[in-house]
Structure formats: structure tokens, C-alpha cells
Amino acid sequence: MSEKHPSFLDAALPLIVLIILLSASVYLFGSDSSYGPNQIALFMATAVAVVIGLKNGYQWQVMEKAMVKGISLSLGAVLILLSVGALIGTWMLSGTVPTLIYYGLQLLSPSWFYAASCLLCGIVAMSIGSSWTTAATIGVALIGVASGLGLSPAITAGAIVSGAYFGDKLSPLSETTNLAPAVAGADLFEHIRHMLWTTVPSFILALLLFTVIGFNSEISADFARIAQISEVLQQHFAISLVSLVPLLVLLAMAIKKVPAFPTVFIGALLGAVWAVLFQQELLAQLIDSSIPAAVAVFKLVWHTFYAGFAVETGDENLNDLLSGGGMASMLNTIWLVFCAMMFGATIEKIGLLRKFVQSILYFARSTGSLITSTIATCFVTNILTADQYMSIVMPGRMFKEEYERRGLAPVNLSRSLEDGGTITSPLIPWNTCGAYMHGVLGVSPLDYAFYAFFNLINPLLSIIYAYLGIKILRLTPPSAEQPTAELKS
């Protein structure tokens, strides 16, 4: 039986099933939906896609091979996730994260906290070109500071994600910032300059909103609580600027464009060394006294790499604040990523996503509707394939020919790919980026998405620009009024 092109119903059915099951998952399991129920939903939606593939003449072996290939594409992210888990654990043990929390409590005002967090993450991410590394280092500390100040973890996570993705998007060191113009056929720095028109105003609006929330929320610093937390930190950890050396080394490696996996893992190793050198009193309290001290310290550090760090302070909330990490803490996130990549690879292989995009493009008559369709397709691709790189590469390949036919400069496409693909990826719980942020920050994308103002505003502002004709660069007059029926694969 020959392979048939899918119908629009074929393309829509797995997505409809996925949305229904994910909605039911959130309704029935609430905040625990990402710890198993969402994975089952993705499995079931994949099963529906497989049935459609079989109906259209695709062999099971072909689809299975696509699933394995799709999962293999996420293995780089999996290595980073495992390394981040180890890094959080050893940086807790070394006093790096507690030191950041301590100084953050002393320096940051509750009223300015959200805006300052967003700006700080933006600067760091722009410097190192990585939203993931920014969230795993500065972001983790800011979540701890927010807890100490009695502020909302959801709003704080929204500020962290907003800043991290603003900086990542404009950094020439970022992988996605290089990928988008490469796919669209644009120059890197022309691409960055063109993005400034939508990215900077969106970030300014986000900062204003965080400032308004900070000054209008009924929050006030509980100085007694801050003093209590600061005292507990000093009791259990050796707080000093020396503890920040692992962070500085990691940032320096990122700026030098050392790949993310070795950068983060070396940061974790350095945290372990720093713990042994500078947290000896803490180690003496935690080690197993029934074995020789050197062996006990080695055992504790080893345990921290895979199981994370835990401390008993006498305060349950502080225990939660100062405990966490370990490679094992990332296994659920990896499970979610594998299930999502399996679903995305299946629908891509049997042509469901391509059919969906063709149907959308048929109605894209104007430049505004074409750019809107591009951004919407990137967002849908993020939902279906669960990978921000796929949300850039696939729509970029599919829409490139149509942009050229209409005489639109490649930077229009590359900017749209970033506005719709890069920016929306952390808002989706089962996307690799959303799952990562959940695993690192401990806040579900379903909770922080409403406060990731930059990520929400940027795509909308880009669409407004498109319809108003603001900064839409043209090469030559379009060769025809109607879009082509065929898409470039």
C-alpha cells in the first residue's frame, strides 16, 4: 500500500486528542499533571497519530524509526538536564546558591524585585547566550530570594523567563539566534538589528508591568523573617564572596562559547570541590560518622550529584528553600521530554504538521496574515513537536519560498521564527524548554506563563507591526497576489 497524503482531519485529530487529554490531566491532577499524567496524554496522542499513519499506508517500522530518531535529537538536552541537576545539588552544598540568596535578601527591595530580576536575567543571558544556564544559576537563586521576601514564585519565575529569553534572543552567542537567520537565509547581525524593533519595546513593556505589580501589590518586607533566614544561612553555610567563584567560572566559560554540557558539568564539579574546601563545618554535620572522614566526605559529594542536597534547619519552609538538585530530580522532566519528542517525530514523519501548515497558508493573503501565520505555525510546532529548534527549522523551511515569492527580505522570516518559536517554547509544559524551566525553577509553566510578559507581548507586537507595515523590509515587488499552493519541504 502506497503512502497517502493526510487530510486536514487527519492532521487535526491528534492535536484535538492531545488538547482534550492535557486539559483533563490538569483538571484531574492539578499541579501534579507533569509527573505522569501529561506523559500518558502524549503517549495516547501518539497512538492516535500512529493509527492515522497506518491508515495512510505508513509501515510501523518507519514510524518507530522516526520516534527513535526524534528522541535521539533530545539527548543533548538530556545531558544538560542531568548536569543541571548535579550543579544545583553541589552549588547548594558549596554555599554558592545560599550565598546568592543571602546577598539578594540584603540588597533587593520587594517593590523593585520583579523588575530587577527580569533585568538581571536579561543582562546575564545576553552576555552568555543561554536562557537555560541563566535560569539554572541566577534564576534558582532569585526563586530562593523571592521565598525569603515572601513574594510570588509564579511572578518571579515569569520575570526570570522573560529576562532570560530576552537576553538569549538578542545574543549573537545564542544557538537559536544563529539558527533562525541560517534557516531563513539572513545575515546574523542584520537579523539581530531587525529583531530590536519588536524585542526591545516588548521588554520595556514587560519591565513596566513588573514594576507596576511590584509597587501595587500589597507586599512588604518582613524584616524579622529576612533576619531569621539570613541568620540560618550563616549558621549552616560559610557565606562569603569566595562561594561565588563557581558561578563566575561558569559564566566565563559560557561567554567563551564552551558548549553547554561541559560548561554546566564542570560547574557542578567545581561546586563539589568548593564544598570540600570551604564548607567543612557543614560537611562535618552531614557526613556518615561510622566511616573514615575522607571516605564519608567523598560519599556525601557522590550522593549530592545524584540525589541532591538536603539540610535540616528546624524550619520546614527553609528546608525546602535550601534543599534540592541531583540528577535524579531531572528524571521526570526527561520522561516528559522523551514522550513529547516521540509525539512530535511521529506527526512530522506522516506529514500531519505539513498538512496543517498548508491549510493555514492558503488563507494567508496579505503580508500581515503571512507573518501571523508564520508565528502561529511556530507556536503550534512548539506544541506538537515539543522542541524550539523544530519550531524554527520546520516553519522556516516551509515558509521561506513564499517570503521570497512575495519579495519579503529574509530578516522578516527570521524575526518571525524567533518571535513565534524561541519566545513561546517555555510557555508549554511538555516542550523541552517548558519542562526544563519547571525542573529548574520548581514552578509549572501553567503557573508562570501568565506572568512571562515579554514572551506574551513579543509575538503580539510582531503581529501588530506586520499588519501596520512597520519595519517590514522588502527586496523586490511580489511576483503574484496569491500564495502558492506548494510549500518548500
Coordinates of C-alpha atoms in Angstrom, one line a residue:
M1 CA 0.0 0.0 0.0
S2 CA 1.4 3.4 -1.0
E3 CA 1.7 6.2 1.5
K4 CA -1.1 8.7 1.1
H5 CA -1.2 12.4 1.9
P6 CA -3.2 13.1 5.1
S7 CA -6.4 15.1 5.1
F8 CA -6.9 18.1 7.3
L9 CA -9.0 16.0 9.7
D10 CA -6.1 13.6 9.9
A11 CA -3.8 16.5 10.8
A12 CA -6.2 17.9 13.4
L13 CA -7.3 14.8 15.2
P14 CA -4.1 14.0 17.2
L15 CA -3.9 17.7 18.2
I16 CA -7.5 17.6 19.3
V17 CA -7.0 14.4 21.3
L18 CA -3.8 15.9 22.9
I19 CA -5.6 19.1 23.9
I20 CA -8.5 17.2 25.5
L21 CA -6.3 14.8 27.4
L22 CA -3.9 17.5 28.6
S23 CA -6.9 19.6 29.8
A24 CA -8.3 16.6 31.6
S25 CA -4.9 16.0 33.1
V26 CA -4.7 19.5 34.6
Y27 CA -8.3 19.3 35.8
L28 CA -7.9 15.9 37.5
F29 CA -4.3 16.1 38.8
G30 CA -3.7 19.8 39.1
S31 CA 0.0 20.7 39.8
D32 CA 0.9 17.0 39.6
S33 CA -0.1 16.8 36.0
S34 CA 3.5 16.9 34.8
Y35 CA 4.5 14.0 37.0
G36 CA 3.0 11.2 34.8
P37 CA -0.5 12.3 33.6
N38 CA 0.9 14.6 30.8
Q39 CA 3.3 11.8 29.7
I40 CA 0.4 9.4 29.3
A41 CA -1.6 12.0 27.4
L42 CA 1.3 12.4 24.9
F43 CA 1.5 8.6 24.6
M44 CA -2.2 8.3 23.8
A45 CA -2.0 11.2 21.2
T46 CA 1.0 9.4 19.7
A47 CA -1.1 6.2 19.4
V48 CA -3.8 8.2 17.6
A49 CA -1.2 9.5 15.2
V50 CA 0.2 6.0 14.6
V51 CA -3.3 4.7 13.7
I52 CA -3.7 7.6 11.2
G53 CA -0.3 6.7 9.8
L54 CA -1.2 3.1 9.4
K55 CA -4.5 4.1 7.7
N56 CA -2.5 6.2 5.2
G57 CA -0.1 3.4 4.3
Y58 CA 2.9 4.1 6.6
Q59 CA 4.6 1.0 8.0
W60 CA 5.0 0.6 11.7
Q61 CA 8.8 0.2 11.3
V62 CA 9.0 3.5 9.5
M63 CA 7.2 5.4 12.3
E64 CA 9.1 3.6 15.1
K65 CA 12.4 4.6 13.4
A66 CA 11.1 8.2 13.4
M67 CA 10.2 8.0 17.1
V68 CA 13.7 6.7 18.0
K69 CA 15.3 9.5 15.8
G70 CA 13.1 12.1 17.4
I71 CA 14.0 11.0 20.9
S72 CA 17.7 10.9 20.0
L73 CA 17.5 14.6 19.0
S74 CA 16.7 15.4 22.6
L75 CA 19.7 13.6 24.1
G76 CA 21.8 16.7 24.1
A77 CA 19.2 18.5 26.2
V78 CA 19.0 15.4 28.4
L79 CA 22.7 15.6 29.2
I80 CA 22.4 19.3 30.1
L81 CA 19.4 18.5 32.3
L82 CA 21.3 15.8 34.2
S83 CA 24.2 18.2 34.6
V84 CA 22.0 21.0 35.8
G85 CA 20.5 18.6 38.4
A86 CA 24.1 17.9 39.7
L87 CA 25.0 21.5 39.6
I88 CA 22.1 22.6 41.7
G89 CA 22.9 20.0 44.3
T90 CA 26.6 20.8 44.5
W91 CA 26.1 24.5 44.4
M92 CA 23.7 24.1 47.4
L93 CA 26.4 22.1 49.2
S94 CA 29.2 24.5 48.3
G95 CA 27.2 27.5 49.6
T96 CA 27.1 29.2 46.1
V97 CA 23.3 29.3 45.9
P98 CA 22.8 30.1 49.7
T99 CA 25.3 33.0 49.3
L100 CA 23.4 34.4 46.3
I101 CA 20.2 34.1 48.4
Y102 CA 21.8 35.8 51.4
Y103 CA 23.1 38.8 49.4
G104 CA 19.9 39.0 47.4
L105 CA 17.9 39.3 50.7
Q106 CA 20.2 42.2 51.8
L107 CA 20.2 44.1 48.5
L108 CA 16.9 43.6 46.7
S109 CA 13.8 45.7 47.6
P110 CA 10.5 43.8 47.4
S111 CA 8.9 46.6 45.3
W112 CA 11.6 46.5 42.7
F113 CA 12.3 42.8 42.9
Y114 CA 10.3 41.5 39.9
A115 CA 11.6 44.2 37.5
A116 CA 15.2 43.8 38.8
S117 CA 15.1 40.0 38.4
C118 CA 13.9 40.4 34.8
L119 CA 16.6 42.9 34.0
L120 CA 19.4 40.9 35.7
C121 CA 18.5 37.7 33.9
G122 CA 18.3 39.7 30.6
I123 CA 21.8 41.0 31.1
V124 CA 23.3 37.7 32.1
A125 CA 21.5 35.8 29.2
M126 CA 22.7 38.4 26.7
S127 CA 26.2 38.0 27.9
I128 CA 26.4 34.2 27.8
G129 CA 23.8 33.5 25.1
S130 CA 21.9 30.9 27.1
S131 CA 18.5 31.1 28.8
W132 CA 18.9 27.7 30.3
T133 CA 22.2 28.5 32.0
T134 CA 20.8 31.8 33.3
A135 CA 17.7 30.0 34.8
A136 CA 19.8 27.3 36.4
T137 CA 22.2 29.7 38.1
I138 CA 20.8 33.2 38.6
G139 CA 17.1 32.0 38.3
V140 CA 17.4 29.4 41.1
A141 CA 18.9 32.0 43.4
L142 CA 16.2 34.5 42.6
I143 CA 13.5 31.9 43.4
G144 CA 15.1 31.5 46.8
V145 CA 15.3 35.2 47.4
A146 CA 11.6 35.6 46.4
S147 CA 10.7 32.9 49.0
G148 CA 12.7 34.8 51.6
L149 CA 11.0 38.1 50.8
G150 CA 7.5 36.4 50.8
L151 CA 7.0 37.2 47.1
S152 CA 5.1 35.1 44.5
P153 CA 7.2 32.3 43.0
A154 CA 5.0 32.3 39.9
I155 CA 5.6 36.0 39.1
T156 CA 9.3 35.6 39.9
A157 CA 9.5 32.7 37.5
G158 CA 7.7 34.8 34.9
A159 CA 10.3 37.6 35.4
I160 CA 13.2 35.1 35.2
V161 CA 11.8 33.5 32.0
S162 CA 11.1 37.0 30.5
G163 CA 14.6 38.3 31.1
A164 CA 16.3 35.0 30.2
Y165 CA 14.6 34.8 26.8
F166 CA 15.1 38.5 26.0
G167 CA 18.8 38.2 26.5
D168 CA 19.0 34.8 24.8
K169 CA 17.1 36.2 21.8
L170 CA 19.4 39.2 21.2
S171 CA 22.7 37.5 22.0
P172 CA 24.9 36.6 19.0
L173 CA 26.2 33.7 21.2
S174 CA 22.8 32.1 21.3
E175 CA 22.1 28.9 19.3
T176 CA 18.6 29.9 18.3
T177 CA 19.7 33.5 17.3
N178 CA 22.2 31.9 14.9
L179 CA 19.8 29.1 13.7
A180 CA 16.9 31.4 12.7
P181 CA 18.8 33.5 10.1
A182 CA 20.6 30.4 8.9
V183 CA 17.3 28.8 8.1
A184 CA 15.8 32.0 6.6
G185 CA 18.9 32.9 4.6
A186 CA 19.6 36.2 6.5
D187 CA 22.8 37.7 7.9
L188 CA 23.2 37.2 11.7
F189 CA 23.7 40.8 12.7
E190 CA 21.0 42.1 10.3
H191 CA 18.7 39.6 11.9
I192 CA 19.6 40.9 15.4
R193 CA 19.1 44.5 14.3
H194 CA 15.7 43.7 12.8
M195 CA 14.6 42.0 16.0
L196 CA 15.3 45.1 18.1
W197 CA 12.2 46.7 16.7
T198 CA 9.9 44.2 18.3
T199 CA 12.1 42.8 21.1
V200 CA 13.2 46.0 22.9
P201 CA 9.7 47.6 23.1
S202 CA 8.3 44.2 24.4
F203 CA 11.0 44.1 27.1
I204 CA 10.4 47.6 28.2
L205 CA 6.6 46.9 28.5
A206 CA 7.4 43.8 30.5
L207 CA 9.7 45.8 32.8
L208 CA 6.9 48.4 33.3
L209 CA 4.4 45.7 34.1
F210 CA 6.7 44.0 36.6
T211 CA 7.4 47.5 38.2
V212 CA 3.7 48.2 38.4
I213 CA 3.0 44.8 40.1
G214 CA 5.9 45.3 42.5
F215 CA 4.7 48.8 43.6
N216 CA 0.9 48.0 43.7
S217 CA 0.9 44.6 45.3
E218 CA 0.3 44.5 49.0
I219 CA 3.7 43.3 49.8
S220 CA 6.2 44.5 52.4
A221 CA 9.4 43.1 53.6
D222 CA 9.1 41.0 56.8
F223 CA 12.4 42.2 58.2
A224 CA 12.1 39.7 61.1
R225 CA 11.7 36.9 58.7
I226 CA 14.6 38.1 56.5
A227 CA 16.8 38.4 59.5
Q228 CA 15.8 34.9 60.5
I229 CA 16.6 33.4 57.1
S230 CA 19.9 35.3 57.0
E231 CA 20.8 34.0 60.4
V232 CA 20.0 30.4 59.4
L233 CA 22.1 30.8 56.2
Q234 CA 25.1 32.0 58.2
Q235 CA 24.6 29.2 60.8
H236 CA 24.7 26.4 58.3
F237 CA 26.9 27.8 55.5
A238 CA 30.1 29.8 55.2
I239 CA 28.7 32.8 53.5
S240 CA 31.4 34.7 51.5
L241 CA 32.1 36.1 48.1
V242 CA 34.6 33.2 47.6
S243 CA 31.5 30.9 47.3
L244 CA 30.5 32.8 44.1
V245 CA 33.7 31.7 42.2
P246 CA 31.9 28.6 40.7
L247 CA 29.3 31.0 39.2
L248 CA 31.9 33.4 37.8
V249 CA 33.9 30.5 36.3
L250 CA 30.7 29.1 34.7
L251 CA 29.7 32.5 33.3
A252 CA 33.2 33.0 31.9
M253 CA 33.1 29.6 30.2
A254 CA 29.7 30.4 28.7
I255 CA 31.0 33.8 27.4
K256 CA 33.9 31.9 25.8
K257 CA 31.3 29.7 24.0
V258 CA 32.3 26.5 25.7
P259 CA 29.4 24.0 24.9
A260 CA 26.6 24.0 27.5
F261 CA 27.0 20.4 28.6
P262 CA 30.7 20.5 29.7
T263 CA 30.2 24.1 31.0
V264 CA 27.4 23.0 33.4
F265 CA 29.1 19.8 34.4
I266 CA 32.4 21.5 35.1
G267 CA 30.4 24.0 37.2
A268 CA 29.0 21.1 39.1
L269 CA 32.4 19.6 39.7
L270 CA 33.8 22.9 40.8
G271 CA 30.9 23.2 43.2
A272 CA 31.8 19.9 44.8
V273 CA 35.5 21.0 45.1
W274 CA 34.4 24.3 46.7
A275 CA 32.2 22.4 49.2
V276 CA 35.1 20.3 50.3
L277 CA 37.4 23.4 50.6
F278 CA 35.1 26.0 52.1
Q279 CA 32.1 24.2 53.8
Q280 CA 33.9 21.9 56.2
E281 CA 31.7 22.7 59.2
L282 CA 28.6 21.8 57.1
L283 CA 30.2 18.7 55.8
A284 CA 31.1 17.6 59.4
Q285 CA 27.4 17.8 60.3
L286 CA 26.2 15.8 57.2
I287 CA 28.8 13.0 56.8
D288 CA 28.4 9.4 58.0
S289 CA 30.4 9.3 61.2
S290 CA 30.7 5.5 61.1
I291 CA 33.3 5.5 58.3
P292 CA 36.6 7.4 57.9
A293 CA 36.1 11.1 57.4
A294 CA 37.7 11.3 54.0
V295 CA 35.6 8.4 52.7
A296 CA 32.5 10.0 54.3
V297 CA 33.0 13.3 52.5
F298 CA 33.5 11.5 49.2
K299 CA 30.3 9.5 49.8
L300 CA 28.4 12.7 50.6
V301 CA 29.6 14.5 47.5
W302 CA 28.8 11.5 45.3
H303 CA 25.3 11.3 46.9
T304 CA 24.8 15.0 46.2
F305 CA 25.5 14.5 42.5
Y306 CA 22.7 12.0 42.0
A307 CA 20.3 12.7 44.9
G308 CA 20.8 16.4 45.6
F309 CA 21.3 18.3 48.8
A310 CA 19.1 18.4 51.9
V311 CA 19.6 20.2 55.2
E312 CA 17.7 20.3 58.4
T313 CA 17.2 23.8 59.8
G314 CA 14.3 23.3 62.1
D315 CA 12.0 25.3 59.7
E316 CA 10.2 23.3 57.1
N317 CA 9.9 26.2 54.6
L318 CA 13.7 26.9 54.9
N319 CA 14.4 23.2 54.4
D320 CA 12.5 23.3 51.1
L321 CA 14.3 26.5 50.1
L322 CA 17.8 25.2 50.8
S323 CA 17.3 21.6 49.5
G324 CA 17.1 20.2 46.0
G325 CA 19.0 19.3 42.9
G326 CA 20.6 16.0 42.0
M327 CA 20.4 14.2 38.6
A328 CA 17.5 12.1 39.9
S329 CA 15.4 15.2 40.2
M330 CA 15.5 15.6 36.5
L331 CA 14.3 12.1 35.5
N332 CA 10.6 13.1 35.4
T333 CA 11.5 16.1 33.1
I334 CA 13.4 13.7 30.9
W335 CA 10.5 11.3 30.8
L336 CA 8.2 14.2 29.7
V337 CA 10.7 15.3 27.0
F338 CA 11.0 11.8 25.6
C339 CA 7.2 11.4 25.3
A340 CA 6.8 14.8 23.7
M341 CA 9.6 14.2 21.2
M342 CA 8.1 10.8 20.3
F343 CA 4.8 12.5 19.5
G344 CA 6.4 15.3 17.5
A345 CA 8.5 12.9 15.5
T346 CA 5.5 10.8 14.6
I347 CA 3.3 13.6 13.3
E348 CA 6.2 15.1 11.3
K349 CA 7.0 11.7 9.7
I350 CA 3.5 11.0 8.5
G351 CA 3.0 14.6 7.2
L352 CA 0.4 15.8 9.6
L353 CA 2.2 19.0 10.6
R354 CA 2.9 19.8 6.9
K355 CA -0.8 19.4 6.0
F356 CA -1.8 21.7 8.9
V357 CA 0.6 24.4 7.7
Q358 CA -0.6 24.1 4.1
S359 CA -4.1 24.7 5.2
I360 CA -3.1 27.8 7.2
L361 CA -1.1 29.2 4.4
Y362 CA -4.0 29.0 1.9
F363 CA -5.7 31.8 3.9
A364 CA -2.6 34.0 4.3
R365 CA -3.4 36.6 1.6
S366 CA -1.7 39.7 3.0
T367 CA 1.8 40.3 4.4
G368 CA 0.2 40.7 7.8
S369 CA -1.6 37.4 7.6
L370 CA 1.5 35.7 6.3
I371 CA 3.6 36.8 9.2
T372 CA 0.8 36.0 11.6
S373 CA 0.6 32.5 10.1
T374 CA 4.3 32.1 10.5
I375 CA 4.2 33.0 14.2
A376 CA 1.2 30.8 14.8
T377 CA 2.8 27.9 13.0
C378 CA 5.9 28.2 15.1
F379 CA 3.8 28.2 18.2
V380 CA 1.8 25.2 17.1
T381 CA 5.0 23.4 16.1
N382 CA 6.3 24.1 19.7
I383 CA 3.1 22.4 21.0
L384 CA 3.3 19.4 18.6
T385 CA 7.0 18.7 18.4
A386 CA 7.9 19.9 21.9
D387 CA 11.2 21.4 20.6
Q388 CA 12.1 25.0 20.0
Y389 CA 14.7 24.1 17.3
M390 CA 12.0 22.2 15.4
S391 CA 9.7 25.3 15.7
I392 CA 12.3 27.3 13.9
V393 CA 13.6 24.9 11.3
M394 CA 10.3 23.4 10.1
P395 CA 8.3 26.6 9.6
G396 CA 11.4 28.3 8.3
R397 CA 11.8 25.7 5.5
M398 CA 8.1 25.7 4.8
F399 CA 7.6 29.5 4.5
K400 CA 10.9 30.5 3.0
E401 CA 9.8 30.1 -0.6
E402 CA 6.6 32.1 0.0
Y403 CA 8.5 35.0 1.6
E404 CA 10.9 35.1 -1.4
R405 CA 7.9 35.0 -3.9
R406 CA 6.3 38.0 -2.2
G407 CA 9.6 40.0 -2.2
L408 CA 10.0 40.0 1.5
A409 CA 13.5 40.2 2.9
P410 CA 14.8 37.1 4.8
V411 CA 15.0 39.1 8.0
N412 CA 11.2 39.3 8.2
L413 CA 11.1 35.5 8.2
S414 CA 14.0 35.1 10.6
R415 CA 12.4 37.6 13.1
S416 CA 9.0 35.9 12.9
L417 CA 10.6 32.5 13.6
E418 CA 12.2 33.8 16.8
D419 CA 9.0 35.8 17.8
G420 CA 6.9 32.7 17.4
G421 CA 9.3 29.9 18.1
T422 CA 12.0 30.8 20.5
I423 CA 9.8 33.0 22.7
T424 CA 6.8 30.7 23.1
S425 CA 8.7 27.5 23.9
P426 CA 9.0 27.9 27.7
L427 CA 5.2 28.6 28.0
I428 CA 4.4 25.0 27.0
P429 CA 4.7 22.4 29.9
W430 CA 5.7 19.5 27.7
N431 CA 8.1 21.4 25.5
T432 CA 11.7 20.8 26.3
C433 CA 12.1 24.4 27.4
G434 CA 9.0 24.5 29.5
A435 CA 9.9 21.1 31.1
Y436 CA 13.4 22.4 31.8
M437 CA 12.2 25.6 33.4
H438 CA 9.8 23.6 35.5
G439 CA 12.5 21.3 36.6
V440 CA 15.0 24.0 37.4
L441 CA 12.7 26.7 38.9
G442 CA 10.2 24.4 40.5
V443 CA 7.3 26.4 39.1
S444 CA 5.0 25.0 36.4
P445 CA 4.7 26.8 33.1
L446 CA 0.9 26.7 33.7
D447 CA 1.5 29.0 36.7
Y448 CA 4.2 31.4 35.4
A449 CA 3.0 31.6 31.8
F450 CA 0.6 34.4 32.7
Y451 CA 3.5 36.4 34.1
A452 CA 6.1 35.8 31.4
F453 CA 5.1 39.2 30.0
F454 CA 7.9 39.5 27.5
N455 CA 7.1 36.1 26.0
L456 CA 3.4 37.0 25.7
I457 CA 3.9 40.6 24.4
N458 CA 6.6 40.0 21.8
P459 CA 4.6 37.7 19.4
L460 CA 1.6 40.0 19.6
L461 CA 3.6 43.1 19.0
S462 CA 5.2 41.4 16.0
I463 CA 1.8 40.7 14.5
I464 CA 0.7 44.3 15.1
Y465 CA 3.8 45.5 13.3
A466 CA 3.0 43.2 10.4
Y467 CA -0.5 44.4 9.9
L468 CA 0.6 48.1 10.2
G469 CA 3.5 47.6 7.9
I470 CA 6.1 48.7 10.5
K471 CA 9.6 47.6 9.7
I472 CA 8.6 45.1 7.1
L473 CA 11.6 45.1 4.7
R474 CA 11.1 44.2 1.0
L475 CA 13.6 43.1 -1.6
T476 CA 11.5 43.3 -4.8
P477 CA 7.8 43.7 -5.6
P478 CA 5.9 40.5 -5.1
S479 CA 5.5 38.3 -8.2
A480 CA 1.9 37.4 -7.6
E481 CA -1.0 38.3 -5.4
Q482 CA -2.0 34.9 -4.2
P483 CA 0.1 32.4 -2.2
T484 CA 1.5 29.4 -3.9
A485 CA -0.2 26.1 -3.3
E486 CA 3.0 24.1 -2.7
L487 CA 5.4 24.6 0.2
K488 CA 9.1 24.0 0.2
S489 CA 10.0 21.0 2.2

